[in-house]
Amino acid sequence: EPHPPVVPSCPLPSKICDVVRSERPRSCCGMAMAGFRTAKYQLPEWHRRNAGVCYQAFTAGEQAERGRAEAKHLVKHAAASAQRAQEYSKATLGQRLEDIHFWRMELQKEIMELDAETNLLAAQKLRLERALDATEVPYAVVIDNLECRERRQPPDLVVDEVERQLLKEADLIRDIRDLLKRTIIQAATQIRSNRIQKENCELDWSDKVETYHIDDKCAGYCTDSTNVQFHPSSVKFEENASTPKSWAQFSHDNISRAEQEKLASVQLRSLINNIIHDASEDLRMQRAAVNEAFDTHCRELDEAKLRLEQHLQQILKDIGDEEANIVNLKKAIRDKEAYLKVAHTRLYDRSFRPNVELCRDEPQFRLVNEVEALTVFLEALKRKLMESEQNLKNLEETRMKLEKEIAVKANSIFIDRQKCMGNRVRYPVDLEVASYK
């Protein structure tokens, strides 16, 4: 609307009414007439005064009329300006409500997404804890296998491939447990960060909801509202008030930080999946390697035990043959001693032949030769008997050693096959599957 015309105000000419001094000659009786002279004017003075009063009345009326015109224009202009200002303020409040609604919806969306992501990360953390619990059984099995194999007897108490694989498996499980514990701490830290950022967004969202209600109520105010009143103290800018740019930047920063935390949470969940999968695969491969080493070693033990048993059977047969040989040798010695007794008795009796009859005849030579031959045979038989007895003793010692070795092998087979491999049946099939139970 065009501005109302403003009548410029100009100063009215001022009329100065001066009383003309009387030029009459003073009479000598002036002092006696002083009381009557002060209240009386001359006729020109009277006219001039009346003209001044009329002029003042005219100027006062003209000024009042001009003031009324200005007041009328001012009222009209003030009404139009107030209406325009109120409509503009209402439109500004409406735009502000749209901005608040936009950021409120963005914050609400971010809060819901961050809450869903936090729940997913908490589920992954629970998987880590279950996987960590599931590693206790394999670790206990490995430690039990190592302790059981310490009870092997000295000949078989060797650092074989099975023990190397078991130690490798124990180190692997310890490393996996340490990794899972570190990842659980990292997941807990990330969950805490997610919740802190979610709380910041919720506080911002709550402030915007409250502000939206306040501005919406303000937009509904009008001159006919009954709950409006004067608040002169509110017409000021607070020192800690934000600017529209900093206001929008604050919500933008909250959403940006929430997006960063959400992205970090997504990456951590992917990392947790990879950790559990890789740990499960490593454990499965190492378990297969340990089982294969156990199978190979048990087969070697079975073959060694079978060979020892075969040797034991042969030694037992040799012991029987050697014992029979000793019996035969002793019988042969007794037989030869009987022949020697006969020869000695003949020689002894013939030594009593009288005089010239004590002749070195052919029977004498035959008897001496027989004794010498029998003595040689007896000495040979006795030496052979001693050798046979020593051989029998060696065979008995060998039998004891073989029986001990067989017992050792049987103990090792029992430990490896019955105790260790039997205990490994409790080994979890898959760590990744166990994390979901």
PDB file of C-alpha atoms in Angstrom, residues 52-257:
ATOM      1  CA  GLY A  52      -3.528  37.999  18.554  1.00  0.00           C
ATOM      2  CA  VAL A  53      -6.117  35.903  20.396  1.00  0.00           C
ATOM      3  CA  CYS A  54      -8.006  35.276  17.142  1.00  0.00           C
ATOM      4  CA  TYR A  55      -4.847  34.395  15.346  1.00  0.00           C
ATOM      5  CA  GLN A  56      -3.862  31.969  18.099  1.00  0.00           C
ATOM      6  CA  ALA A  57      -7.326  30.374  17.968  1.00  0.00           C
ATOM      7  CA  PHE A  58      -7.064  30.057  14.190  1.00  0.00           C
ATOM      8  CA  THR A  59      -3.596  28.525  14.353  1.00  0.00           C
ATOM      9  CA  ALA A  60      -4.617  26.165  17.178  1.00  0.00           C
ATOM     10  CA  GLY A  61      -7.610  24.940  15.134  1.00  0.00           C
ATOM     11  CA  GLU A  62      -5.504  24.582  12.018  1.00  0.00           C
ATOM     12  CA  GLN A  63      -2.829  22.656  13.964  1.00  0.00           C
ATOM     13  CA  ALA A  64      -5.472  20.427  15.570  1.00  0.00           C
ATOM     14  CA  GLU A  65      -6.980  19.713  12.149  1.00  0.00           C
ATOM     15  CA  ARG A  66      -3.568  18.887  10.762  1.00  0.00           C
ATOM     16  CA  GLY A  67      -2.901  16.660  13.814  1.00  0.00           C
ATOM     17  CA  ARG A  68      -6.201  14.839  13.261  1.00  0.00           C
ATOM     18  CA  ALA A  69      -5.310  14.224   9.642  1.00  0.00           C
ATOM     19  CA  GLU A  70      -1.884  12.953  10.618  1.00  0.00           C
ATOM     20  CA  ALA A  71      -3.411  10.775  13.353  1.00  0.00           C
ATOM     21  CA  LYS A  72      -5.893   9.315  10.880  1.00  0.00           C
ATOM     22  CA  HIS A  73      -3.130   8.528   8.422  1.00  0.00           C
ATOM     23  CA  LEU A  74      -0.969   7.206  11.244  1.00  0.00           C
ATOM     24  CA  VAL A  75      -3.733   4.911  12.514  1.00  0.00           C
ATOM     25  CA  LYS A  76      -4.341   3.616   9.009  1.00  0.00           C
ATOM     26  CA  HIS A  77      -0.633   3.152   8.360  1.00  0.00           C
ATOM     27  CA  ALA A  78      -0.073   1.552  11.782  1.00  0.00           C
ATOM     28  CA  ALA A  79      -2.972  -0.851  11.224  1.00  0.00           C
ATOM     29  CA  ALA A  80      -1.682  -1.811   7.792  1.00  0.00           C
ATOM     30  CA  SER A  81       1.898  -2.130   9.038  1.00  0.00           C
ATOM     31  CA  ALA A  82       0.825  -4.180  12.058  1.00  0.00           C
ATOM     32  CA  GLN A  83      -1.250  -6.472   9.829  1.00  0.00           C
ATOM     33  CA  ARG A  84       1.592  -6.861   7.359  1.00  0.00           C
ATOM     34  CA  ALA A  85       4.098  -7.448  10.187  1.00  0.00           C
ATOM     35  CA  GLN A  86       1.848 -10.047  11.806  1.00  0.00           C
ATOM     36  CA  GLU A  87       1.272 -11.860   8.504  1.00  0.00           C
ATOM     37  CA  TYR A  88       4.979 -11.738   7.684  1.00  0.00           C
ATOM     38  CA  SER A  89       5.827 -13.044  11.178  1.00  0.00           C
ATOM     39  CA  LYS A  90       3.257 -15.802  10.744  1.00  0.00           C
ATOM     40  CA  ALA A  91       4.708 -16.716   7.358  1.00  0.00           C
ATOM     41  CA  THR A  92       8.192 -16.669   8.879  1.00  0.00           C
ATOM     42  CA  LEU A  93       6.984 -18.910  11.687  1.00  0.00           C
ATOM     43  CA  GLY A  94       5.467 -21.237   9.105  1.00  0.00           C
ATOM     44  CA  GLN A  95       8.759 -21.442   7.235  1.00  0.00           C
ATOM     45  CA  ARG A  96      10.502 -21.991  10.521  1.00  0.00           C
ATOM     46  CA  LEU A  97       8.053 -24.790  11.329  1.00  0.00           C
ATOM     47  CA  GLU A  98       8.893 -26.424   7.997  1.00  0.00           C
ATOM     48  CA  ASP A  99      12.616 -26.217   8.786  1.00  0.00           C
ATOM     49  CA  ILE A 100      12.081 -27.600  12.271  1.00  0.00           C
ATOM     50  CA  HIS A 101       9.885 -30.395  10.884  1.00  0.00           C
ATOM     51  CA  PHE A 102      12.530 -31.273   8.284  1.00  0.00           C
ATOM     52  CA  TRP A 103      15.336 -31.545  10.815  1.00  0.00           C
ATOM     53  CA  ARG A 104      13.042 -33.295  13.276  1.00  0.00           C
ATOM     54  CA  MET A 105      12.174 -35.960  10.711  1.00  0.00           C
ATOM     55  CA  GLU A 106      15.822 -36.313   9.720  1.00  0.00           C
ATOM     56  CA  LEU A 107      16.802 -36.733  13.365  1.00  0.00           C
ATOM     57  CA  GLN A 108      13.955 -39.178  13.961  1.00  0.00           C
ATOM     58  CA  LYS A 109      15.031 -41.227  10.945  1.00  0.00           C
ATOM     59  CA  GLU A 110      18.641 -41.189  12.114  1.00  0.00           C
ATOM     60  CA  ILE A 111      17.602 -42.193  15.652  1.00  0.00           C
ATOM     61  CA  MET A 112      15.609 -45.166  14.347  1.00  0.00           C
ATOM     62  CA  GLU A 113      18.412 -46.282  12.028  1.00  0.00           C
ATOM     63  CA  LEU A 114      21.041 -45.868  14.738  1.00  0.00           C
ATOM     64  CA  ASP A 115      18.866 -47.780  17.212  1.00  0.00           C
ATOM     65  CA  ALA A 116      18.377 -50.616  14.692  1.00  0.00           C
ATOM     66  CA  GLU A 117      22.107 -50.660  13.955  1.00  0.00           C
ATOM     67  CA  THR A 118      22.895 -50.733  17.685  1.00  0.00           C
ATOM     68  CA  ASN A 119      20.561 -53.708  18.117  1.00  0.00           C
ATOM     69  CA  LEU A 120      22.274 -55.512  15.226  1.00  0.00           C
ATOM     70  CA  LEU A 121      25.689 -54.779  16.718  1.00  0.00           C
ATOM     71  CA  ALA A 122      24.475 -55.999  20.118  1.00  0.00           C
ATOM     72  CA  ALA A 123      23.369 -59.245  18.433  1.00  0.00           C
ATOM     73  CA  GLN A 124      26.828 -59.563  16.871  1.00  0.00           C
ATOM     74  CA  LYS A 125      28.393 -58.917  20.271  1.00  0.00           C
ATOM     75  CA  LEU A 126      26.230 -61.702  21.682  1.00  0.00           C
ATOM     76  CA  ARG A 127      27.522 -63.959  18.894  1.00  0.00           C
ATOM     77  CA  LEU A 128      31.070 -63.088  19.894  1.00  0.00           C
ATOM     78  CA  GLU A 129      30.332 -63.950  23.521  1.00  0.00           C
ATOM     79  CA  ARG A 130      28.761 -67.257  22.507  1.00  0.00           C
ATOM     80  CA  ALA A 131      31.696 -68.025  20.238  1.00  0.00           C
ATOM     81  CA  LEU A 132      34.050 -67.199  23.110  1.00  0.00           C
ATOM     82  CA  ASP A 133      32.110 -69.551  25.367  1.00  0.00           C
ATOM     83  CA  ALA A 134      32.195 -72.205  22.644  1.00  0.00           C
ATOM     84  CA  THR A 135      36.016 -72.073  22.573  1.00  0.00           C
ATOM     85  CA  GLU A 136      36.215 -73.225  26.179  1.00  0.00           C
ATOM     86  CA  VAL A 137      35.352 -76.828  25.269  1.00  0.00           C
ATOM     87  CA  PRO A 138      37.994 -77.135  22.484  1.00  0.00           C
ATOM     88  CA  TYR A 139      40.606 -75.545  24.717  1.00  0.00           C
ATOM     89  CA  ALA A 140      39.742 -77.915  27.579  1.00  0.00           C
ATOM     90  CA  VAL A 141      39.872 -80.855  25.154  1.00  0.00           C
ATOM     91  CA  VAL A 142      43.303 -79.824  23.841  1.00  0.00           C
ATOM     92  CA  ILE A 143      44.697 -79.296  27.349  1.00  0.00           C
ATOM     93  CA  ASP A 144      43.247 -82.651  28.431  1.00  0.00           C
ATOM     94  CA  ASN A 145      44.850 -84.333  25.392  1.00  0.00           C
ATOM     95  CA  LEU A 146      48.225 -82.834  26.222  1.00  0.00           C
ATOM     96  CA  GLU A 147      47.936 -83.858  29.881  1.00  0.00           C
ATOM     97  CA  CYS A 148      46.842 -87.382  28.946  1.00  0.00           C
ATOM     98  CA  ARG A 149      49.749 -87.768  26.546  1.00  0.00           C
ATOM     99  CA  GLU A 150      52.105 -86.731  29.348  1.00  0.00           C
ATOM    100  CA  ARG A 151      51.181 -90.026  30.992  1.00  0.00           C
ATOM    101  CA  ARG A 152      52.777 -92.013  28.183  1.00  0.00           C
ATOM    102  CA  GLN A 153      55.656 -94.216  29.298  1.00  0.00           C
ATOM    103  CA  PRO A 154      59.201 -93.041  28.500  1.00  0.00           C
ATOM    104  CA  PRO A 155      59.851 -95.045  25.327  1.00  0.00           C
ATOM    105  CA  ASP A 156      56.814 -93.428  23.690  1.00  0.00           C
ATOM    106  CA  LEU A 157      57.090 -90.081  25.484  1.00  0.00           C
ATOM    107  CA  VAL A 158      58.350 -88.264  22.399  1.00  0.00           C
ATOM    108  CA  VAL A 159      57.574 -84.923  20.778  1.00  0.00           C
ATOM    109  CA  ASP A 160      55.769 -86.342  17.784  1.00  0.00           C
ATOM    110  CA  GLU A 161      53.604 -84.766  15.116  1.00  0.00           C
ATOM    111  CA  VAL A 162      50.497 -85.188  17.259  1.00  0.00           C
ATOM    112  CA  GLU A 163      51.968 -83.147  20.095  1.00  0.00           C
ATOM    113  CA  ARG A 164      53.158 -80.457  17.701  1.00  0.00           C
ATOM    114  CA  GLN A 165      49.686 -80.210  16.182  1.00  0.00           C
ATOM    115  CA  LEU A 166      48.075 -80.151  19.638  1.00  0.00           C
ATOM    116  CA  LEU A 167      50.388 -77.353  20.785  1.00  0.00           C
ATOM    117  CA  LYS A 168      49.629 -75.485  17.569  1.00  0.00           C
ATOM    118  CA  GLU A 169      45.921 -75.982  18.191  1.00  0.00           C
ATOM    119  CA  ALA A 170      46.241 -74.722  21.776  1.00  0.00           C
ATOM    120  CA  ASP A 171      48.089 -71.592  20.586  1.00  0.00           C
ATOM    121  CA  LEU A 172      45.466 -71.057  17.886  1.00  0.00           C
ATOM    122  CA  ILE A 173      42.599 -71.291  20.377  1.00  0.00           C
ATOM    123  CA  ARG A 174      44.362 -68.888  22.752  1.00  0.00           C
ATOM    124  CA  ASP A 175      44.893 -66.423  19.911  1.00  0.00           C
ATOM    125  CA  ILE A 176      41.250 -66.757  18.855  1.00  0.00           C
ATOM    126  CA  ARG A 177      40.059 -66.225  22.425  1.00  0.00           C
ATOM    127  CA  ASP A 178      42.238 -63.105  22.761  1.00  0.00           C
ATOM    128  CA  LEU A 179      40.934 -61.799  19.427  1.00  0.00           C
ATOM    129  CA  LEU A 180      37.329 -62.461  20.427  1.00  0.00           C
ATOM    130  CA  LYS A 181      37.834 -60.708  23.774  1.00  0.00           C
ATOM    131  CA  ARG A 182      39.371 -57.659  22.081  1.00  0.00           C
ATOM    132  CA  THR A 183      36.550 -57.590  19.539  1.00  0.00           C
ATOM    133  CA  ILE A 184      33.933 -57.844  22.312  1.00  0.00           C
ATOM    134  CA  ILE A 185      35.515 -54.820  24.019  1.00  0.00           C
ATOM    135  CA  GLN A 186      35.564 -52.972  20.698  1.00  0.00           C
ATOM    136  CA  ALA A 187      31.900 -53.850  20.077  1.00  0.00           C
ATOM    137  CA  ALA A 188      30.943 -52.699  23.581  1.00  0.00           C
ATOM    138  CA  THR A 189      32.781 -49.411  22.999  1.00  0.00           C
ATOM    139  CA  GLN A 190      31.037 -48.941  19.649  1.00  0.00           C
ATOM    140  CA  ILE A 191      27.642 -49.711  21.205  1.00  0.00           C
ATOM    141  CA  ARG A 192      28.363 -47.126  23.883  1.00  0.00           C
ATOM    142  CA  SER A 193      29.323 -44.576  21.216  1.00  0.00           C
ATOM    143  CA  ASN A 194      26.158 -45.393  19.255  1.00  0.00           C
ATOM    144  CA  ARG A 195      24.000 -44.887  22.319  1.00  0.00           C
ATOM    145  CA  ILE A 196      25.743 -41.645  23.244  1.00  0.00           C
ATOM    146  CA  GLN A 197      25.231 -40.291  19.735  1.00  0.00           C
ATOM    147  CA  LYS A 198      21.658 -41.564  19.746  1.00  0.00           C
ATOM    148  CA  GLU A 199      21.106 -39.727  23.036  1.00  0.00           C
ATOM    149  CA  ASN A 200      22.510 -36.532  21.509  1.00  0.00           C
ATOM    150  CA  CYS A 201      20.167 -36.902  18.545  1.00  0.00           C
ATOM    151  CA  GLU A 202      17.250 -37.640  20.861  1.00  0.00           C
ATOM    152  CA  LEU A 203      18.007 -34.518  22.910  1.00  0.00           C
ATOM    153  CA  ASP A 204      18.162 -32.466  19.707  1.00  0.00           C
ATOM    154  CA  TRP A 205      14.962 -34.129  18.471  1.00  0.00           C
ATOM    155  CA  SER A 206      13.240 -33.481  21.795  1.00  0.00           C
ATOM    156  CA  ASP A 207      14.258 -29.816  21.680  1.00  0.00           C
ATOM    157  CA  LYS A 208      12.932 -29.520  18.153  1.00  0.00           C
ATOM    158  CA  VAL A 209       9.647 -31.187  19.103  1.00  0.00           C
ATOM    159  CA  GLU A 210       9.231 -28.736  21.962  1.00  0.00           C
ATOM    160  CA  THR A 211      10.262 -25.832  19.755  1.00  0.00           C
ATOM    161  CA  TYR A 212       7.845 -26.974  17.062  1.00  0.00           C
ATOM    162  CA  HIS A 213       4.964 -26.953  19.551  1.00  0.00           C
ATOM    163  CA  ILE A 214       6.016 -23.518  20.804  1.00  0.00           C
ATOM    164  CA  ASP A 215       6.306 -22.020  17.307  1.00  0.00           C
ATOM    165  CA  ASP A 216       3.094 -23.745  16.204  1.00  0.00           C
ATOM    166  CA  LYS A 217       1.311 -22.185  19.188  1.00  0.00           C
ATOM    167  CA  CYS A 218       2.904 -18.833  18.356  1.00  0.00           C
ATOM    168  CA  ALA A 219       1.735 -19.105  14.755  1.00  0.00           C
ATOM    169  CA  GLY A 220      -1.822 -19.599  15.995  1.00  0.00           C
ATOM    170  CA  TYR A 221      -1.869 -16.381  18.031  1.00  0.00           C
ATOM    171  CA  CYS A 222      -3.910 -13.444  16.679  1.00  0.00           C
ATOM    172  CA  THR A 223      -5.398 -10.217  17.996  1.00  0.00           C
ATOM    173  CA  ASP A 224      -8.527 -12.095  19.029  1.00  0.00           C
ATOM    174  CA  SER A 225      -6.595 -14.550  21.165  1.00  0.00           C
ATOM    175  CA  THR A 226      -7.467 -14.401  24.835  1.00  0.00           C
ATOM    176  CA  ASN A 227      -4.160 -15.653  26.150  1.00  0.00           C
ATOM    177  CA  VAL A 228      -1.942 -12.836  24.892  1.00  0.00           C
ATOM    178  CA  GLN A 229      -0.472 -10.173  27.097  1.00  0.00           C
ATOM    179  CA  PHE A 230       2.385  -7.697  27.346  1.00  0.00           C
ATOM    180  CA  HIS A 231       5.909  -9.049  27.980  1.00  0.00           C
ATOM    181  CA  PRO A 232       8.224  -6.044  27.545  1.00  0.00           C
ATOM    182  CA  SER A 233      11.175  -7.927  29.032  1.00  0.00           C
ATOM    183  CA  SER A 234      11.128 -10.499  26.225  1.00  0.00           C
ATOM    184  CA  VAL A 235      11.883  -7.954  23.515  1.00  0.00           C
ATOM    185  CA  LYS A 236      15.586  -8.683  23.393  1.00  0.00           C
ATOM    186  CA  PHE A 237      18.144 -11.087  21.925  1.00  0.00           C
ATOM    187  CA  GLU A 238      19.638 -13.597  24.321  1.00  0.00           C
ATOM    188  CA  GLU A 239      23.403 -13.591  24.513  1.00  0.00           C
ATOM    189  CA  ASN A 240      23.593 -17.380  24.125  1.00  0.00           C
ATOM    190  CA  ALA A 241      21.088 -17.472  21.260  1.00  0.00           C
ATOM    191  CA  SER A 242      22.173 -19.311  18.135  1.00  0.00           C
ATOM    192  CA  THR A 243      22.021 -18.097  14.568  1.00  0.00           C
ATOM    193  CA  PRO A 244      20.042 -19.904  11.857  1.00  0.00           C
ATOM    194  CA  LYS A 245      23.313 -21.086  10.367  1.00  0.00           C
ATOM    195  CA  SER A 246      24.679 -22.433  13.658  1.00  0.00           C
ATOM    196  CA  TRP A 247      21.232 -23.901  14.457  1.00  0.00           C
ATOM    197  CA  ALA A 248      21.150 -25.884  11.232  1.00  0.00           C
ATOM    198  CA  GLN A 249      24.840 -26.750  11.548  1.00  0.00           C
ATOM    199  CA  PHE A 250      24.222 -28.211  15.026  1.00  0.00           C
ATOM    200  CA  SER A 251      21.623 -30.690  13.756  1.00  0.00           C
ATOM    201  CA  HIS A 252      23.714 -31.391  10.681  1.00  0.00           C
ATOM    202  CA  ASP A 253      26.715 -32.198  12.865  1.00  0.00           C
ATOM    203  CA  ASN A 254      24.615 -34.505  15.063  1.00  0.00           C
ATOM    204  CA  ILE A 255      23.327 -36.372  12.013  1.00  0.00           C
ATOM    205  CA  SER A 256      26.810 -36.477  10.501  1.00  0.00           C
ATOM    206  CA  ARG A 257      28.316 -37.930  13.686  1.00  0.00           C
TER     207      ARG A 257
END
